[in-house]
Short mmCIF file of C-alpha atoms and ligand atoms in Angstrom, two decimals:
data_model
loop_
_atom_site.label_atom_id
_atom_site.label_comp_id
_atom_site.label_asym_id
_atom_site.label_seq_id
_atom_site.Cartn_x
_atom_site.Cartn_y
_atom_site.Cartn_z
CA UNK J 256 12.63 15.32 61.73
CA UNK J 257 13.10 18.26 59.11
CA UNK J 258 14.71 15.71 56.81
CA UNK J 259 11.78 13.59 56.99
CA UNK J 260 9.51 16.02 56.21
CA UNK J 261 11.77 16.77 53.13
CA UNK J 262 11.94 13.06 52.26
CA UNK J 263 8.20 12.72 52.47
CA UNK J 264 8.02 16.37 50.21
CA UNK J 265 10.00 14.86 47.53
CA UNK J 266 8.10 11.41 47.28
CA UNK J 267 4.74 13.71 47.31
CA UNK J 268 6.08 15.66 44.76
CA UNK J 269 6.80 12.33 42.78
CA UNK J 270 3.83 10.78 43.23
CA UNK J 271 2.23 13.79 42.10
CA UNK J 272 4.22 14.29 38.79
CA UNK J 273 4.17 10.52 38.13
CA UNK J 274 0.15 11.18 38.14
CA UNK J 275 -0.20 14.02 36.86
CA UNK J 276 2.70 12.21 33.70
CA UNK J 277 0.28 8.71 33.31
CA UNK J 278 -2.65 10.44 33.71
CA UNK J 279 -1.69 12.16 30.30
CA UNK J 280 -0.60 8.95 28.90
CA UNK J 281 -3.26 6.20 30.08
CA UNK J 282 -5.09 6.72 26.47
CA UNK J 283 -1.96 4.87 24.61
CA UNK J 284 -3.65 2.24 23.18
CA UNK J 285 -2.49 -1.42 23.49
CA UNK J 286 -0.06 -2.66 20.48
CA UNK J 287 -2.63 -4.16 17.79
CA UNK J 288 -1.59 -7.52 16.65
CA UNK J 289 -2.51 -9.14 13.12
CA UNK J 290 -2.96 -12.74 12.56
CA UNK J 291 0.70 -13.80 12.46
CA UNK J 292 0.93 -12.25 16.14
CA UNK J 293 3.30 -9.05 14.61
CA UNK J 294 2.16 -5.06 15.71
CA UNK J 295 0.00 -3.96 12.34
CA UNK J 296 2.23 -1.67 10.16
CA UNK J 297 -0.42 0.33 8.74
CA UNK J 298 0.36 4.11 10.29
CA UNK J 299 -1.36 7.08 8.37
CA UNK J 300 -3.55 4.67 6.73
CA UNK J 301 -6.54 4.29 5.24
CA UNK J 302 -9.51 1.89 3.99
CA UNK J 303 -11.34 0.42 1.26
CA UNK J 304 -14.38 -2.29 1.59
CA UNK J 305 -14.42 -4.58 -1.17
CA UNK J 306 -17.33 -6.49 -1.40
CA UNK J 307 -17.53 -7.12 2.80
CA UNK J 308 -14.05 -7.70 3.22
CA UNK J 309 -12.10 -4.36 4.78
CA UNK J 310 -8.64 -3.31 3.12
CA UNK J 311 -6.59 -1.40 5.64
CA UNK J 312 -3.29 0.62 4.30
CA UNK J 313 -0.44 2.07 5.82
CA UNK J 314 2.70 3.55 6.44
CA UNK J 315 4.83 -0.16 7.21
CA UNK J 316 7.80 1.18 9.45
CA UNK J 317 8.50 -2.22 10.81
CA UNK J 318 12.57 -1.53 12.30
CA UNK J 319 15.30 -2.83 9.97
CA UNK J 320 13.50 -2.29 6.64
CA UNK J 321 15.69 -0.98 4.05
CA UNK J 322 16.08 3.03 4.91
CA UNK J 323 16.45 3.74 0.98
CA UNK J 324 12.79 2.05 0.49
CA UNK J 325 9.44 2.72 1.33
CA UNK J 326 7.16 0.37 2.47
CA UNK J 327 2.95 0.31 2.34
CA UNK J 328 1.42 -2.99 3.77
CA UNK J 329 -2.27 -4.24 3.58
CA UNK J 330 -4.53 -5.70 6.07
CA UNK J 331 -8.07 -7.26 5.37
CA UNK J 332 -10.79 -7.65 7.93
CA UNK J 333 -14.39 -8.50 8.14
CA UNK J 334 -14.89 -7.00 11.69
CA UNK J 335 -12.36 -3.98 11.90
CA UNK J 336 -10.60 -6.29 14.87
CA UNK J 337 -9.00 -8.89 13.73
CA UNK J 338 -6.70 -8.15 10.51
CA UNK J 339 -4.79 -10.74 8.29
CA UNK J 340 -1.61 -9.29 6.63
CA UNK J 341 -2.16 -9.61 3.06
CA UNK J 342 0.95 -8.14 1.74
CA UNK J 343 3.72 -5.53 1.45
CA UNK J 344 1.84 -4.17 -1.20
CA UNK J 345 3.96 -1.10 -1.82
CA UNK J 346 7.98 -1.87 -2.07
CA UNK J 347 9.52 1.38 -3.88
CA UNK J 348 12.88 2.75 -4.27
CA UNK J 349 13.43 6.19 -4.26
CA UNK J 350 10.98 7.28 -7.31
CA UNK J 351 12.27 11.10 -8.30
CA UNK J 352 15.73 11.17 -6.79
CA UNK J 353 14.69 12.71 -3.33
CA UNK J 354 17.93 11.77 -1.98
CA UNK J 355 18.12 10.08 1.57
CA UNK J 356 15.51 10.55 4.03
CA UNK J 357 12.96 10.52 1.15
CA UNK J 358 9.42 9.85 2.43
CA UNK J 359 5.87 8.44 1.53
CA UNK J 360 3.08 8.75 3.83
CA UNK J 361 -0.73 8.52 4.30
CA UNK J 362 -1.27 5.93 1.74
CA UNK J 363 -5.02 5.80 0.26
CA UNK J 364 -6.32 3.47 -2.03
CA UNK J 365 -9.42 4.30 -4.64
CA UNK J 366 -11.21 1.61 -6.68
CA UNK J 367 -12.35 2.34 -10.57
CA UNK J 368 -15.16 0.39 -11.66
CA UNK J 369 -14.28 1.86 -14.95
CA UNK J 370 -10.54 0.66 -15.33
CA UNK J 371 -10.75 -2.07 -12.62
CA UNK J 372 -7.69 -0.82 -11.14
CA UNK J 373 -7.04 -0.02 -7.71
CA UNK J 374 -5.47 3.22 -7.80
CA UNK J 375 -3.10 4.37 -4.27
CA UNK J 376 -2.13 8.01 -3.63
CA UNK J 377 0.84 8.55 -1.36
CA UNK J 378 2.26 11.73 -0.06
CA UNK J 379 5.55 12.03 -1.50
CA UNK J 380 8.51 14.15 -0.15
CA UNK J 381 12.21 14.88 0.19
CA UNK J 382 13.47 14.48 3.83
CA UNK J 383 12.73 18.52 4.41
CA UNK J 384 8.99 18.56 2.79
CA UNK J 385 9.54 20.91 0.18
CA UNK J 386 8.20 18.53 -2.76
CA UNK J 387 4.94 18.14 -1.57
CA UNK J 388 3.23 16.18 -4.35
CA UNK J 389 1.21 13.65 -4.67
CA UNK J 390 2.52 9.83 -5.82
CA UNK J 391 0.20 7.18 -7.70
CA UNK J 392 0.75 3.40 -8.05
CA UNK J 393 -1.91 1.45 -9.44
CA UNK J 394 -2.48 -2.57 -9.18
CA UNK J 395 -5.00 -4.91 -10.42
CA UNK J 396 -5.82 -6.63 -7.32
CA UNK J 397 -6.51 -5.15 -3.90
CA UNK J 398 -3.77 -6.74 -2.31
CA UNK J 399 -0.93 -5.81 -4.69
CA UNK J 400 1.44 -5.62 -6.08
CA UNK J 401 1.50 -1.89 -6.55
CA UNK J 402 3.45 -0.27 -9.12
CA UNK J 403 4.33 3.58 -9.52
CA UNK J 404 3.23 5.65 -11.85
CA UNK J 405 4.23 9.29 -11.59
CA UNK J 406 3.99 12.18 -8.96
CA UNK J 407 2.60 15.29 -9.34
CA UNK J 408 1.09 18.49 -7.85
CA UNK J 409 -2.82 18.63 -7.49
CA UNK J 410 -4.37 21.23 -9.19
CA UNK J 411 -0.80 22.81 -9.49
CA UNK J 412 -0.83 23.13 -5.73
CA UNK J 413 1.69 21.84 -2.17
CA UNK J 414 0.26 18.74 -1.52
CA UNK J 415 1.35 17.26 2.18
CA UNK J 416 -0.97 15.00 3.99
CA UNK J 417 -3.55 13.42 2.08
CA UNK J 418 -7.10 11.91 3.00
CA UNK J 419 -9.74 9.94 0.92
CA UNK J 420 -13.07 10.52 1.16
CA UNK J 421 -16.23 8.85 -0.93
CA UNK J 422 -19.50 10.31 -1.16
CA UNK J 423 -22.69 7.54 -0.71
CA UNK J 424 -23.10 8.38 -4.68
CA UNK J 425 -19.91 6.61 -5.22
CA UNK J 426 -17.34 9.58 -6.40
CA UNK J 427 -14.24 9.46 -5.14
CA UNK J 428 -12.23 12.65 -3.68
CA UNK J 429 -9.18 13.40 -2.36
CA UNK J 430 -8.24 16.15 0.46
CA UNK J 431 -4.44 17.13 0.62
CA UNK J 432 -3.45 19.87 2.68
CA UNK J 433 -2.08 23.11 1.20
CA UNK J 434 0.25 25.11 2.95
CA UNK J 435 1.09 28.60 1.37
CA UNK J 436 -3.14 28.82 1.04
CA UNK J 437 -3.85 27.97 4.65
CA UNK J 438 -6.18 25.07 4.70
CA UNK J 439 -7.38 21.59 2.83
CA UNK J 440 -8.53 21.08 -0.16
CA UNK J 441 -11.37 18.78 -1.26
CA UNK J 442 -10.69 18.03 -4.48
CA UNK J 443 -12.71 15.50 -7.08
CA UNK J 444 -10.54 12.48 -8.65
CA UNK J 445 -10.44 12.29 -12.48
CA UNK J 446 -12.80 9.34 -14.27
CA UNK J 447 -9.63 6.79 -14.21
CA UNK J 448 -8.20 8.30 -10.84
CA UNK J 449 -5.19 8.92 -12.28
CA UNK J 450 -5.69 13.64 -12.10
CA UNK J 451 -7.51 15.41 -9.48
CA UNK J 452 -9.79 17.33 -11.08
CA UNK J 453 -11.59 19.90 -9.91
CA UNK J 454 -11.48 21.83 -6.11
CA UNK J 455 -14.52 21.11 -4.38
CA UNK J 456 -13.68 23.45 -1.46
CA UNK J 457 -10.37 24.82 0.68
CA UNK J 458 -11.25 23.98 4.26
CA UNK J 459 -10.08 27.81 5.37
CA UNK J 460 -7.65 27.03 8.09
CA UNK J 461 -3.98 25.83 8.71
CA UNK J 462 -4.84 22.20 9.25
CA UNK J 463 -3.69 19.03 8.34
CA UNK J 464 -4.74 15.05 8.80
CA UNK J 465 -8.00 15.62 6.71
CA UNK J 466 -10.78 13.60 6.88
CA UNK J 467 -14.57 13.58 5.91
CA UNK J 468 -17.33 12.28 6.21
CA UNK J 469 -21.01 12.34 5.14
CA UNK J 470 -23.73 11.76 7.64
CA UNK J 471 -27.73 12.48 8.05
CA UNK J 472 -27.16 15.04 5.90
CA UNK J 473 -24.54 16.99 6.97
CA UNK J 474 -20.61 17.16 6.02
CA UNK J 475 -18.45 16.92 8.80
CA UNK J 476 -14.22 17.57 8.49
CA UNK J 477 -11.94 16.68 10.57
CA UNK J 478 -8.04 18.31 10.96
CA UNK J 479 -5.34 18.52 13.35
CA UNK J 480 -3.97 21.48 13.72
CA UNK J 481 -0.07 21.42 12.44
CA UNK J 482 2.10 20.50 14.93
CA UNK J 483 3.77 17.70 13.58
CA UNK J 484 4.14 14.50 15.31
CA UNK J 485 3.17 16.32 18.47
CA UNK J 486 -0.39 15.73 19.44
CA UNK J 487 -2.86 18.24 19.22
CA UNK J 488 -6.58 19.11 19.87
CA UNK J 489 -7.99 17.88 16.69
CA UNK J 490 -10.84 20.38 15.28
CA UNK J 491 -14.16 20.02 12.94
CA UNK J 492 -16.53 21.43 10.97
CA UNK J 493 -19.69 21.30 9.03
CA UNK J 494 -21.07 22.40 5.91
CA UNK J 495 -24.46 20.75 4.42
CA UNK J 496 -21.88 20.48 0.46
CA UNK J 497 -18.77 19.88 -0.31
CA UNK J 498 -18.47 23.21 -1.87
CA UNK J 499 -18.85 24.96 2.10
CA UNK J 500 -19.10 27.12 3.40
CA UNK J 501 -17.54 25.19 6.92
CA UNK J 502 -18.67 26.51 10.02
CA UNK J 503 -18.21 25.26 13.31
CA UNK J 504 -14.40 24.05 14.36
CA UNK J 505 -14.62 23.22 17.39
CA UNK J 506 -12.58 20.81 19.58
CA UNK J 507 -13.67 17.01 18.95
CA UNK J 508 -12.63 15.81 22.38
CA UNK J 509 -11.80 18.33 25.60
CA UNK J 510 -8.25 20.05 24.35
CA UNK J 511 -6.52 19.01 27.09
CA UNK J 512 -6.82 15.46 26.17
CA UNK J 513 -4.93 16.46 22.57
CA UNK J 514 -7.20 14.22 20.89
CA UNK J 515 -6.47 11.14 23.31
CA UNK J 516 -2.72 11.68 22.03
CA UNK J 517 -3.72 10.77 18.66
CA UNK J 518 -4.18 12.58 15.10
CA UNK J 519 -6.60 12.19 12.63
CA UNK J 520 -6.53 10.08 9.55
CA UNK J 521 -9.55 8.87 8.21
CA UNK J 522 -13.38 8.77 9.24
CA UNK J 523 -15.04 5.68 8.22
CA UNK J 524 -18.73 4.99 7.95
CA UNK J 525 -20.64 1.62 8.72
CA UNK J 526 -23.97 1.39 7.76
CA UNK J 527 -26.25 -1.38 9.59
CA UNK J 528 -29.86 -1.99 9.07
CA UNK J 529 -30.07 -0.52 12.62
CA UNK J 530 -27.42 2.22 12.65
CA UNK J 531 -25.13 4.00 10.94
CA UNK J 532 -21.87 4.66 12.76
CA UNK J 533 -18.61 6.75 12.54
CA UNK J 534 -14.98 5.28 13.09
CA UNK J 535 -12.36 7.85 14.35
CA UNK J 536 -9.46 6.42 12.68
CA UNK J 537 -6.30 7.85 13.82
CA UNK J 538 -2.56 7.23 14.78
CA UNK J 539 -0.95 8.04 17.98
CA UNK J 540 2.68 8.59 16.63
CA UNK J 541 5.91 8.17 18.64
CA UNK J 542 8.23 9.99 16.86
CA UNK J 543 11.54 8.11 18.05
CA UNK J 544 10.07 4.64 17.45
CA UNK J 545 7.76 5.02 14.34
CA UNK J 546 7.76 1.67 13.59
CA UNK J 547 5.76 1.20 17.59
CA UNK J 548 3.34 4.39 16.66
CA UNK J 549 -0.46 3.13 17.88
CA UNK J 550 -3.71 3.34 16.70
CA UNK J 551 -6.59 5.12 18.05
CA UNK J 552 -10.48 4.46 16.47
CA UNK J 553 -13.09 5.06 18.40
CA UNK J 554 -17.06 5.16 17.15
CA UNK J 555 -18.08 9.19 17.06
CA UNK J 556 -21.23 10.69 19.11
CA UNK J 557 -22.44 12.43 16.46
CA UNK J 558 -26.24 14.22 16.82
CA UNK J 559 -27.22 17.41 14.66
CA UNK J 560 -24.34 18.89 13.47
CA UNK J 561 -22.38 18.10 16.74
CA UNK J 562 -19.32 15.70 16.82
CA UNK J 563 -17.64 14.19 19.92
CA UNK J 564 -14.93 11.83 20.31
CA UNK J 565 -15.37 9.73 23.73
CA UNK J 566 -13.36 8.78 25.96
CA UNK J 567 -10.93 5.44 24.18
CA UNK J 568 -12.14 2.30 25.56
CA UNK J 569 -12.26 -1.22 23.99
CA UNK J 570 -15.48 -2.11 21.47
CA UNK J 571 -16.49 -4.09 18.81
CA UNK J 572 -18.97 -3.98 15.98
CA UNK J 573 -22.22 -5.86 14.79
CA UNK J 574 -21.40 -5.33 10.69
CA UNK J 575 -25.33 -6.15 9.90
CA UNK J 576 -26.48 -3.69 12.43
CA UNK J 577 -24.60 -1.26 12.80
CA UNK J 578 -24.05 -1.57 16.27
CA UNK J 579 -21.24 -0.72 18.86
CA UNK J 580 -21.15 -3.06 21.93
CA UNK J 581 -18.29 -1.24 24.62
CA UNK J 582 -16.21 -3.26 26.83
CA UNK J 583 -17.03 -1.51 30.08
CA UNK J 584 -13.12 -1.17 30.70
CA UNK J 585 -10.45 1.26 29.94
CA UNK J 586 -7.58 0.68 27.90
CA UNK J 587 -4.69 0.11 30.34
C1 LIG H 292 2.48 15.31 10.75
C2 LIG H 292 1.86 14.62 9.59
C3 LIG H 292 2.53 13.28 9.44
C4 LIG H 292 4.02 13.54 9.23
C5 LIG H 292 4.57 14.37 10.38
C6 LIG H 292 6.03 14.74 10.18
O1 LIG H 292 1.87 16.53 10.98
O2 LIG H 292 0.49 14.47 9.77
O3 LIG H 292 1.95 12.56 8.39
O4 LIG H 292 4.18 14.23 8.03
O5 LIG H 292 3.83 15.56 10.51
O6 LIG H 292 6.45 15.67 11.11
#
């Protein structure tokens, strides 16, 4: 008898860790598949409309790529679900003699009307992050090929992960986080793209995975806090200019959740004759397998000054509208 009781302890015990376990992972979302049928490659990316065509770019870690390379590949959509592969667009050996374990990251592509290039920044680093610059390769097409330019500091300052972020009058900027000053910067591109100009604001605190966006009126930031590839409760905060002051950070989802197991990477904004709505966009990284790292984007609740993430579920979006239809189901 007392063994069965201890038998029956044990598989309670179980059942309650293997709960308690899923229950913290049912928000992985389901691998995203492009036209061909292959898991996008697109991790810490970002995207530009062109005419009503979506660009997605990303990190491409597909398994067996050549480890001296790195790889950015490009997606184009008219409805943010389905995605055709376009192109590696990005193919580049090791640029400033990093040395193995070199990395790029966070890839973000700018259009100039004025040179009709398309213009990508990448995060560039050695395999311990003590670079921390910026990279540029420009193209004259959307969909490559991309060829580098040079790397630099911005403004003379670290430069980790980057964001891209532009205002409804058209300028481009682009947020980097800064280390040794404790926050990210929101900084204005040059004419061509090719310089960052001039510091908007620092974002005053340690965050990283930057994004912005512009909406009714207000500027809203988003950051996760600097943990790594570890998931963490994404924060934000408002200011009514870029220049600040923020105020606000507070969680976007309940902290437990760490963000649905995601971080940040780029807020997007679709704006519909009926609506205007806010894309999440961010990656839910698994360290050991990059190349299998998902994606998280979810439309924001956002009402006077206050931003919420819900609760990932399936949905799709009415491009003339504005609209969000949800699929009254969870993910798994
Ligand atoms: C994250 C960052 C990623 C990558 C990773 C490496 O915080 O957002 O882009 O750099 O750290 O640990």
């Amino acid at each position: 008898m007392r063994i069965k009781i201890g038998v029956l302890a044990a598989l309670l015990l179980f059942a309650l860790a293997s709960i308690f376990y899923f229950s913290n992972r049912t928000t992985r979302a389901p691998v995203w598949l492009d036209n061909r049928g292959k898991p996008i490659q697109a991790h810490g990316g970002g995207i530009l409309k062109v005419g009503d065509e979506f660009f997605w770019f990303g990190e491409d870690r597909t398994q067996g790529l050549d480890p001296t390379r790195k790889y950015v590949a490009c997606y184009s959509s008219k409805d943010l679900s389905h995605w055709t592969f376009r192109n590696q667009v990005l193919n580049l050996a090791d640029p400033e003699n990093l040395g193995p374990g070199w990395i790029v990251e966070r890839p973000k592509v700018f259009y100039n009307a004025k040179t009709k290039k398309y213009v990508m920044y990448l995060h560039l680093d050695d395999s311990s992050y003590k670079l921390a610059r910026v990279a540029i390769a420009t193209s004259d097409t959307v969909d490559g090929d991309y060829h580098y330019l040079k790397s630099f500091r911005p403004l003379d300052m670290e430069s980790r992960d980057i964001g891209q972020f532009i205002d409804d009058d058209g300028t481009a900027y682009l947020i980097f986080e800064s280390r040794p000053t404790k926050g990210f910067v929101i900084a204005k591109l040059s004419d061509d793209y090719l310089n960052v100009d001039k510091q908007m604001s620092l974002v005053p605190k340690p965050l990283e995975g930057g994004a912005l966006v512009h909406y009714n009126g207000l500027y809203y930031v988003i950051g996760s806090h600097l943990s790594g590839w570890t998931s963490n409760s994404n924060v934000y905060a408002t200011a009514s200019s870029l220049e600040g002051p923020w105020a606000g950070f507070k969680d976007i989802a309940p902290p437990e959740k760490r963000t649905y197991d995601s971080q940040s990477s780029m807020l997007l904004k679709i704006v519909g004759d009926k609506t205007t709505t806010v894309i999440f966009m961010a990656d839910q990284w698994e360290p050991k397998t990059l190349w299998d790292s998902r994606y998280l984007w979810m439309p924001l609740e956002i009402s006077d000054g206050n931003l919420h993430l819900p609760r990932p579920k399936p949905w799709t979006i009415d491009m003339t509208t504005g609209i969000v239809t949800y699929k009254n189901r969870l993910w798994n």
